Amino acid sequence: MGTIGDFKTKTIVSNIRKIREFRNYTQDYLAAKLQISQNAYSKIELGYSSITLNRLVKIAELLEIELADIISTDIEEIIRLKLQLKQAE
């Protein structure tokens, strides 16, 4: 049985992938910005590699989203609300 930490990690890496796809960014693009290989970045999104707080903050900056949003369990709702706000501008 997984721990709460395992669940939270899976949520975070899943949210990173969803936000990256929402922004139409490739893994190659983010990997280059993070100065790591695409393979290393892929391992982050798959949850195979640990992610440091510094790297998580950098990913949030690159994805143009608050760190709190990345660790949220309801990222689809956050993306939907951000789309509505953008369309209202």
PDB file of C-alpha atoms in Angstrom:
ATOM      1  CA  MET A   1       0.000   0.000   0.000  1.00  0.00           C
ATOM      2  CA  GLY A   2       1.329   3.461  -0.910  1.00  0.00           C
ATOM      3  CA  THR A   3       1.919   6.175   1.625  1.00  0.00           C
ATOM      4  CA  ILE A   4       0.467   9.672   1.667  1.00  0.00           C
ATOM      5  CA  GLY A   5       3.878  10.882   0.496  1.00  0.00           C
ATOM      6  CA  ASP A   6       3.705   8.541  -2.506  1.00  0.00           C
ATOM      7  CA  PHE A   7       0.232   9.848  -3.350  1.00  0.00           C
ATOM      8  CA  LYS A   8       1.377  13.461  -3.063  1.00  0.00           C
ATOM      9  CA  THR A   9       4.426  12.823  -5.237  1.00  0.00           C
ATOM     10  CA  LYS A  10       2.254  11.192  -7.906  1.00  0.00           C
ATOM     11  CA  THR A  11      -0.139  14.134  -7.739  1.00  0.00           C
ATOM     12  CA  ILE A  12       2.661  16.674  -8.130  1.00  0.00           C
ATOM     13  CA  VAL A  13       4.352  14.980 -11.091  1.00  0.00           C
ATOM     14  CA  SER A  14       0.978  14.387 -12.742  1.00  0.00           C
ATOM     15  CA  ASN A  15       0.146  18.072 -12.312  1.00  0.00           C
ATOM     16  CA  ILE A  16       3.483  19.089 -13.801  1.00  0.00           C
ATOM     17  CA  ARG A  17       2.727  16.989 -16.880  1.00  0.00           C
ATOM     18  CA  LYS A  18      -0.838  18.341 -17.188  1.00  0.00           C
ATOM     19  CA  ILE A  19       0.294  21.952 -16.907  1.00  0.00           C
ATOM     20  CA  ARG A  20       3.154  21.365 -19.364  1.00  0.00           C
ATOM     21  CA  GLU A  21       0.712  19.893 -21.874  1.00  0.00           C
ATOM     22  CA  PHE A  22      -1.779  22.723 -21.248  1.00  0.00           C
ATOM     23  CA  ARG A  23       0.986  25.219 -22.069  1.00  0.00           C
ATOM     24  CA  ASN A  24       1.948  23.160 -25.151  1.00  0.00           C
ATOM     25  CA  TYR A  25       5.514  22.837 -23.892  1.00  0.00           C
ATOM     26  CA  THR A  26       7.553  19.785 -24.785  1.00  0.00           C
ATOM     27  CA  GLN A  27       9.662  17.794 -22.380  1.00  0.00           C
ATOM     28  CA  ASP A  28      12.658  18.842 -24.493  1.00  0.00           C
ATOM     29  CA  TYR A  29      11.825  22.519 -23.967  1.00  0.00           C
ATOM     30  CA  LEU A  30      11.554  22.251 -20.185  1.00  0.00           C
ATOM     31  CA  ALA A  31      14.602  20.012 -19.978  1.00  0.00           C
ATOM     32  CA  ALA A  32      16.646  22.594 -21.885  1.00  0.00           C
ATOM     33  CA  LYS A  33      15.429  25.401 -19.624  1.00  0.00           C
ATOM     34  CA  LEU A  34      16.311  23.293 -16.560  1.00  0.00           C
ATOM     35  CA  GLN A  35      19.671  22.392 -18.126  1.00  0.00           C
ATOM     36  CA  ILE A  36      19.030  18.654 -17.870  1.00  0.00           C
ATOM     37  CA  SER A  37      18.505  15.962 -20.497  1.00  0.00           C
ATOM     38  CA  GLN A  38      15.051  15.147 -21.827  1.00  0.00           C
ATOM     39  CA  ASN A  39      15.483  11.675 -20.339  1.00  0.00           C
ATOM     40  CA  ALA A  40      16.178  13.156 -16.892  1.00  0.00           C
ATOM     41  CA  TYR A  41      13.132  15.402 -17.213  1.00  0.00           C
ATOM     42  CA  SER A  42      10.979  12.477 -18.306  1.00  0.00           C
ATOM     43  CA  LYS A  43      12.017  10.595 -15.167  1.00  0.00           C
ATOM     44  CA  ILE A  44      10.787  13.537 -13.083  1.00  0.00           C
ATOM     45  CA  GLU A  45       7.350  13.449 -14.742  1.00  0.00           C
ATOM     46  CA  LEU A  46       7.176   9.680 -14.352  1.00  0.00           C
ATOM     47  CA  GLY A  47       8.074   9.942 -10.681  1.00  0.00           C
ATOM     48  CA  TYR A  48      11.238   7.866 -11.106  1.00  0.00           C
ATOM     49  CA  SER A  49      13.507  10.702  -9.960  1.00  0.00           C
ATOM     50  CA  SER A  50      13.227  12.740  -6.806  1.00  0.00           C
ATOM     51  CA  ILE A  51      12.630  16.417  -7.311  1.00  0.00           C
ATOM     52  CA  THR A  52      14.240  19.063  -5.145  1.00  0.00           C
ATOM     53  CA  LEU A  53      12.334  22.065  -3.888  1.00  0.00           C
ATOM     54  CA  ASN A  54      14.608  24.347  -5.923  1.00  0.00           C
ATOM     55  CA  ARG A  55      13.861  22.413  -9.103  1.00  0.00           C
ATOM     56  CA  LEU A  56      10.135  22.376  -8.310  1.00  0.00           C
ATOM     57  CA  VAL A  57      10.187  26.160  -7.873  1.00  0.00           C
ATOM     58  CA  LYS A  58      12.017  26.538 -11.211  1.00  0.00           C
ATOM     59  CA  ILE A  59       9.494  24.271 -12.953  1.00  0.00           C
ATOM     60  CA  ALA A  60       6.641  26.371 -11.528  1.00  0.00           C
ATOM     61  CA  GLU A  61       8.318  29.518 -12.881  1.00  0.00           C
ATOM     62  CA  LEU A  62       8.778  27.955 -16.318  1.00  0.00           C
ATOM     63  CA  LEU A  63       5.166  26.764 -16.370  1.00  0.00           C
ATOM     64  CA  GLU A  64       4.020  30.238 -15.267  1.00  0.00           C
ATOM     65  CA  ILE A  65       2.030  28.871 -12.341  1.00  0.00           C
ATOM     66  CA  GLU A  66       2.160  29.216  -8.584  1.00  0.00           C
ATOM     67  CA  LEU A  67       3.971  26.493  -6.681  1.00  0.00           C
ATOM     68  CA  ALA A  68       0.843  26.009  -4.557  1.00  0.00           C
ATOM     69  CA  ASP A  69      -1.107  25.205  -7.728  1.00  0.00           C
ATOM     70  CA  ILE A  70       1.348  22.462  -8.695  1.00  0.00           C
ATOM     71  CA  ILE A  71       0.920  20.731  -5.360  1.00  0.00           C
ATOM     72  CA  SER A  72      -2.874  21.085  -5.455  1.00  0.00           C
ATOM     73  CA  THR A  73      -4.920  17.933  -5.846  1.00  0.00           C
ATOM     74  CA  ASP A  74      -7.396  19.631  -8.219  1.00  0.00           C
ATOM     75  CA  ILE A  75      -5.233  21.012 -11.009  1.00  0.00           C
ATOM     76  CA  GLU A  76      -7.952  20.573 -13.652  1.00  0.00           C
ATOM     77  CA  GLU A  77     -10.136  23.078 -11.777  1.00  0.00           C
ATOM     78  CA  ILE A  78      -7.235  25.513 -11.464  1.00  0.00           C
ATOM     79  CA  ILE A  79      -6.511  25.279 -15.206  1.00  0.00           C
ATOM     80  CA  ARG A  80     -10.213  25.783 -16.003  1.00  0.00           C
ATOM     81  CA  LEU A  81     -10.396  28.904 -13.818  1.00  0.00           C
ATOM     82  CA  LYS A  82      -7.190  30.324 -15.314  1.00  0.00           C
ATOM     83  CA  LEU A  83      -8.633  29.816 -18.808  1.00  0.00           C
ATOM     84  CA  GLN A  84     -11.812  31.649 -17.826  1.00  0.00           C
ATOM     85  CA  LEU A  85      -9.811  34.553 -16.395  1.00  0.00           C
ATOM     86  CA  LYS A  86      -7.650  34.755 -19.512  1.00  0.00           C
ATOM     87  CA  GLN A  87     -10.706  34.764 -21.792  1.00  0.00           C
ATOM     88  CA  ALA A  88     -12.316  37.524 -19.717  1.00  0.00           C
ATOM     89  CA  GLU A  89      -9.317  39.836 -20.238  1.00  0.00           C
TER      90      GLU A  89
END
